[in-house]
Coordinates of C-alpha atoms in Angstrom, one line a residue:
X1 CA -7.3 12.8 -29.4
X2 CA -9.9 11.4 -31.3
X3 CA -12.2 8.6 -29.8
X4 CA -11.4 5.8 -31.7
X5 CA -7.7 6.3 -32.1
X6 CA -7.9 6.6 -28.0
X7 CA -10.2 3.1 -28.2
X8 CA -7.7 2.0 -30.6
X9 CA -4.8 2.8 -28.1
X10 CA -6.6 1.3 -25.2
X11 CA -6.6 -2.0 -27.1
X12 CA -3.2 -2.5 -27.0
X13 CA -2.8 -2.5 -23.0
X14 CA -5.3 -5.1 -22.4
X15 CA -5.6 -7.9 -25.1
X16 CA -7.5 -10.7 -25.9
X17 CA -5.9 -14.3 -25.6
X18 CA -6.9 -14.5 -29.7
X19 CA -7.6 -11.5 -32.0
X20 CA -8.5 -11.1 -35.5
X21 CA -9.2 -8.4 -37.7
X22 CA -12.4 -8.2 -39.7
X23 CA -11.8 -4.8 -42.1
X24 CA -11.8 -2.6 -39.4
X25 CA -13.2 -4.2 -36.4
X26 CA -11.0 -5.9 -33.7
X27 CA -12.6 -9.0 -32.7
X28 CA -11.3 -10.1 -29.2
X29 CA -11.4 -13.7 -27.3
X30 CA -10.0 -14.8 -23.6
X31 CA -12.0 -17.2 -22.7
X32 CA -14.9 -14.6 -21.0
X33 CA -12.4 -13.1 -19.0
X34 CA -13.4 -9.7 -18.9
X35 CA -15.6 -6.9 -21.6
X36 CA -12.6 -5.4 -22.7
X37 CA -10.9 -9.1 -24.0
X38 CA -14.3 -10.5 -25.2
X39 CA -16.0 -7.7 -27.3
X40 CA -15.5 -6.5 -31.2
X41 CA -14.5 -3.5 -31.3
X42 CA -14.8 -1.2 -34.2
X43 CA -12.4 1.1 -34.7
X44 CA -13.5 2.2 -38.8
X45 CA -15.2 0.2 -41.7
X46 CA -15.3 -3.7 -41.1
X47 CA -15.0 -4.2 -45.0
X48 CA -18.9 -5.3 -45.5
X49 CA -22.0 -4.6 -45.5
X50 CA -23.6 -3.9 -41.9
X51 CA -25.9 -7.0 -41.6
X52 CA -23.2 -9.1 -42.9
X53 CA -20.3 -7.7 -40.2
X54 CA -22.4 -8.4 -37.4
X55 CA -23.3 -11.8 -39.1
X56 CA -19.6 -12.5 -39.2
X57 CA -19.4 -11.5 -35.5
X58 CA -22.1 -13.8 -34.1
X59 CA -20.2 -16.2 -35.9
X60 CA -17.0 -15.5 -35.0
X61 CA -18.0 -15.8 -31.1
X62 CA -20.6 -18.9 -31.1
X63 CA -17.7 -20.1 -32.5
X64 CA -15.8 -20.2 -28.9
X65 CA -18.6 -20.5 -27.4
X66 CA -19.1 -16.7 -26.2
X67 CA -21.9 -14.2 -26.4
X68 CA -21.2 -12.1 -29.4
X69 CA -20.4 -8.6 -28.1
X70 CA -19.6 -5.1 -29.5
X71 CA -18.1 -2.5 -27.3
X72 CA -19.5 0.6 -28.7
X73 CA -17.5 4.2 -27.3
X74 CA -19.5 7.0 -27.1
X75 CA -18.9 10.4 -26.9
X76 CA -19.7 13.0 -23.9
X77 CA -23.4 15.1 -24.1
X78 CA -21.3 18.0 -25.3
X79 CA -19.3 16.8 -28.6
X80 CA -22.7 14.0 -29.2
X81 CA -23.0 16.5 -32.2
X82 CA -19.6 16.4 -33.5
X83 CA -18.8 14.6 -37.1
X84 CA -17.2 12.0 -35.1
X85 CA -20.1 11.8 -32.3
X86 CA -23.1 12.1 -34.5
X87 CA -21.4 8.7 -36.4
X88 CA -20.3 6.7 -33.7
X89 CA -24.4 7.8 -31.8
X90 CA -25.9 6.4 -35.5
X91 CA -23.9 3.1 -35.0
X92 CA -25.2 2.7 -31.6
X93 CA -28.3 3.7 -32.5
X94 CA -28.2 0.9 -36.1
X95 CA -27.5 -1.8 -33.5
X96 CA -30.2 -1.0 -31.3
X97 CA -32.7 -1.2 -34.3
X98 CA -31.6 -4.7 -34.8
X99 CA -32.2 -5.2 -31.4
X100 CA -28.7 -5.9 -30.2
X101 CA -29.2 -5.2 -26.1
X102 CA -27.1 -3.2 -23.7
X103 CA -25.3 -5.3 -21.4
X104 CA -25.3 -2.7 -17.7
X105 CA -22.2 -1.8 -16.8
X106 CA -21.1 1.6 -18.7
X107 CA -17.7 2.7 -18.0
X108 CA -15.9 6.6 -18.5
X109 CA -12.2 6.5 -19.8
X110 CA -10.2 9.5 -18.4
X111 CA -7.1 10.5 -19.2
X112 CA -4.3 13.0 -17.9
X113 CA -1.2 14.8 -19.1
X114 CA 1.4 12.5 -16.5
X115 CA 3.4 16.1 -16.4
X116 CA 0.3 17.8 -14.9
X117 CA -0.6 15.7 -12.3
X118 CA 0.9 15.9 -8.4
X119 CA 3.6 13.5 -7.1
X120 CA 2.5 11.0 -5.3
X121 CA 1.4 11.7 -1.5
X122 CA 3.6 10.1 1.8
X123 CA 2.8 6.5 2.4
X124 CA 1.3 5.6 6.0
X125 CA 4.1 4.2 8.2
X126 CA 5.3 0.8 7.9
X127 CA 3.6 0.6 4.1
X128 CA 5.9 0.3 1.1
X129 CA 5.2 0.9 -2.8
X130 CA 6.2 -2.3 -4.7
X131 CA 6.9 -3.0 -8.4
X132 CA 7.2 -6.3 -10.1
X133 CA 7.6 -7.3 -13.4
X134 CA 4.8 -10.3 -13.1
X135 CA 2.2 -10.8 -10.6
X136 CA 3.5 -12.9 -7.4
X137 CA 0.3 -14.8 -5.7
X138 CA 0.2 -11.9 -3.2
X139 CA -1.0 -9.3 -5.6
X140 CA -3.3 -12.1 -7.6
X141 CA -5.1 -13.4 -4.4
X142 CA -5.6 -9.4 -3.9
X143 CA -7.6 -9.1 -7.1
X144 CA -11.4 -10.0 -7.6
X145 CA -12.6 -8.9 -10.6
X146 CA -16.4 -7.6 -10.6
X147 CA -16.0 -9.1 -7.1
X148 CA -15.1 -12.7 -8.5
X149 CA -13.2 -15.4 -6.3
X150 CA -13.0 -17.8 -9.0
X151 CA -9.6 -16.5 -11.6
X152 CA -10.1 -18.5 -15.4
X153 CA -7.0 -19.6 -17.0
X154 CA -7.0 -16.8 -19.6
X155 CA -6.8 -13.8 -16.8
X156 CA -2.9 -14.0 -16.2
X157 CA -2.0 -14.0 -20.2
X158 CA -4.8 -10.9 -20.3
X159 CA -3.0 -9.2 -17.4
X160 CA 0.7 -10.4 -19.3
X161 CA -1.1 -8.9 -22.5
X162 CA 0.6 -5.4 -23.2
X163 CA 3.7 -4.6 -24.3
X164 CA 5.0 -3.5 -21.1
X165 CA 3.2 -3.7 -18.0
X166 CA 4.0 -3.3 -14.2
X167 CA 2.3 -4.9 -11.4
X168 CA 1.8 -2.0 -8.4
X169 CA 0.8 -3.0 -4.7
X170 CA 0.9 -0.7 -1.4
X171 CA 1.9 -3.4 1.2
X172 CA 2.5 -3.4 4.8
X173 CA 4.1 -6.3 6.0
X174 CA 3.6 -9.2 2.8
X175 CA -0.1 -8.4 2.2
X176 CA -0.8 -6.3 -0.3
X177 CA -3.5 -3.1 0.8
X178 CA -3.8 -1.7 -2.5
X179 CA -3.4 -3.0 -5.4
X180 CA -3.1 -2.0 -9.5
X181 CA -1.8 -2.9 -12.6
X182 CA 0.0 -0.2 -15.0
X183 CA 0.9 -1.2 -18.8
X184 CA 2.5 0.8 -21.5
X185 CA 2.5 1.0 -25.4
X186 CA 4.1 3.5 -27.2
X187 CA 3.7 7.1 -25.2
X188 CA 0.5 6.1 -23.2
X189 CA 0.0 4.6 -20.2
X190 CA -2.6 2.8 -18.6
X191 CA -3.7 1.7 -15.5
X192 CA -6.1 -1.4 -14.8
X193 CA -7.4 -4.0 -11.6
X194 CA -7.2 -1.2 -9.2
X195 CA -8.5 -2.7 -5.8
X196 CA -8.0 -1.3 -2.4
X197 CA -8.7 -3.7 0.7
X198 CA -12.3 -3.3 2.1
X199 CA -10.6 -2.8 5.6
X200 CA -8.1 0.1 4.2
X201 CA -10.8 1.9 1.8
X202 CA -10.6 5.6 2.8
X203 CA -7.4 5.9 4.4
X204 CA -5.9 7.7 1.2
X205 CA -4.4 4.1 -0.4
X206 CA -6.5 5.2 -3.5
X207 CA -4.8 8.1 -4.3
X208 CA -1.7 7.2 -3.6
X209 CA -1.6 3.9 -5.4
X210 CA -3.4 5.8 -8.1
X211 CA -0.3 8.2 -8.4
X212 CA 2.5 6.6 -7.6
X213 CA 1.5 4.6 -10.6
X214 CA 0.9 7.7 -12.6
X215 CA 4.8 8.7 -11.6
X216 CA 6.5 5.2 -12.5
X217 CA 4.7 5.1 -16.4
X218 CA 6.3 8.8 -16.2
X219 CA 9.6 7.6 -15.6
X220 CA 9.6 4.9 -17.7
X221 CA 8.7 7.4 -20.8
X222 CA 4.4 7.5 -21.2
X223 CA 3.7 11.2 -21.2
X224 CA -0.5 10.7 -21.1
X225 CA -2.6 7.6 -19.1
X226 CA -5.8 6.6 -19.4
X227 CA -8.1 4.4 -17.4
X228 CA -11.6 2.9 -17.4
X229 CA -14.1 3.4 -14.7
X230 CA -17.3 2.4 -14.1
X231 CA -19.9 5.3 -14.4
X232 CA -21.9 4.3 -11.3
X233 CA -18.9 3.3 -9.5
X234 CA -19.0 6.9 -7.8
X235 CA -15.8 6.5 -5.1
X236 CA -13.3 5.8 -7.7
X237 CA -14.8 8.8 -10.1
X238 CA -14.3 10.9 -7.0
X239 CA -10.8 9.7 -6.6
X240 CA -9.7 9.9 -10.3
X241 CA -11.1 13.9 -10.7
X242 CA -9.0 14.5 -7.4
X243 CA -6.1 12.8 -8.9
X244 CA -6.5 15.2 -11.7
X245 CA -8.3 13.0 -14.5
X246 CA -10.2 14.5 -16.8
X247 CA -13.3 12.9 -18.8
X248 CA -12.6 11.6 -22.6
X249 CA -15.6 9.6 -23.3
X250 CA -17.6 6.5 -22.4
X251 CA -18.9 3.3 -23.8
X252 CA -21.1 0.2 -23.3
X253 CA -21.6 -2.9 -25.1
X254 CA -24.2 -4.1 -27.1
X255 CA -24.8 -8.1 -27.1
X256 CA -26.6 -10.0 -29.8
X257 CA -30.2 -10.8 -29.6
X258 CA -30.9 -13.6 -27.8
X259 CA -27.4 -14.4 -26.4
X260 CA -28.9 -11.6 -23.0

């Protein structure tokens, strides 16, 4: 699959509070609530001349009062030569010229064939998968994005955001251990807010969570999943390859000048 028709996938699973199209480009707003919800993305030709879509951009951000952002997907060293590659390293490489900066933080999406991948190993004693349609206060105290207490207003309607989503958590007793939310749109499924509790990190709750997930968006119809992982976040790339992931691409964002 194709980069941006992957990116373009990905956008449906985790949505912006408000969206707009400019040509093109998917411009995404939730308040600040995560990359993914905040950032244009461009996914083909935003209908104008370069200067003038990125001008449109800044504008359409400082508007709400948010650092204009693009997320910019990138392909793997091997295919940077490719037709597709070699135009999506020349758009990274145009905004860099204009000095838009690279906010740190650059993430690998993976994806799997769900048919391919093992079931889902034996939970610990006394621990029991759970599904819910919405998250209950258990599973949202659980999660802390980029290690965040504080959760803004927009986070529940981004989690709520897809047009089916599941809310996973390995729980002994009413306290959730593991954590991880799985959405689905069309035949793909994705899985997002994977967190494991610091006490229970390397007891296996990672890999199971990871594919027990994997086996409910299988039987609820996705045939591939993707996620989005950190590239120096090197425990959870571990656990992914194990799980049987496999390496799509990458991206980063670029952010405005002056808006660091």
């Amino acid at each position: 699959m194709r980069i941006i028709e992957l990116e373009g996938t990905a956008a449906r699973h985790w949505r912006g509070s408000t969206e707009e199209w400019l040509g093109q480009w998917l411009l995404r707003a939730a308040d600040g609530f995560t990359g993914r919800a905040n950032s244009a993305l461009p996914l083909g030709d935003p209908g104008l001349p370069l200067d003038d879509a990125l001008a449109a951009v800044c504008d359409w951000y400082l508007t709400r009062r948010l650092p204009p952002m693009i997320a910019v997907p990138l392909p793997l060293d091997g295919a940077q030569h490719s037709p597709e590659g070699s135009a999506l390293y020349h758009f990274d490489n145009q905004l860099s010229e204009r000095t838009w900066l690279t906010r740190p933080g650059p993430a690998y999406v993976m994806t799997a064939d769900l048919a391919s991948l093992p079931g889902p190993p034996e939970l610990p004693g006394g621990a029991e998968f759970r599904v819910d349609a919405a998250p209950d206060g258990a599973w949202l105290r659980a999660y802390h994005y980029r290690g965040q207490l504080r959760q803004p207003p927009a986070m529940r309607e981004v989690l709520m955001s897809a047009p089916a989503q599941a809310f996973a958590s390995i729980r002994f007793g009413d306290g959730p251990a593991a954590i991880g939310r799985l959405s689905i749109a069309a035949d793909w499924a994705g899985i997002t807010a994977v967190e494991v509790d610091p006490a229970r990190r390397r007891t296996g709750l990672g890999r199971a969570l990871t594919l027990s997930m994997c086996a409910l968006a299988a039987s609820r119809g996705a045939t591939r999943v993707f996620l989005q992982v950190e590239t120096g976040n090197a425990a959870a790339v571990n656990l992914y390859e194990h799980c049987g992931f496999a390496y799509s691409h990458w991206y980063h964002y670029r952010v405005a000048p002056g808006q660091g």
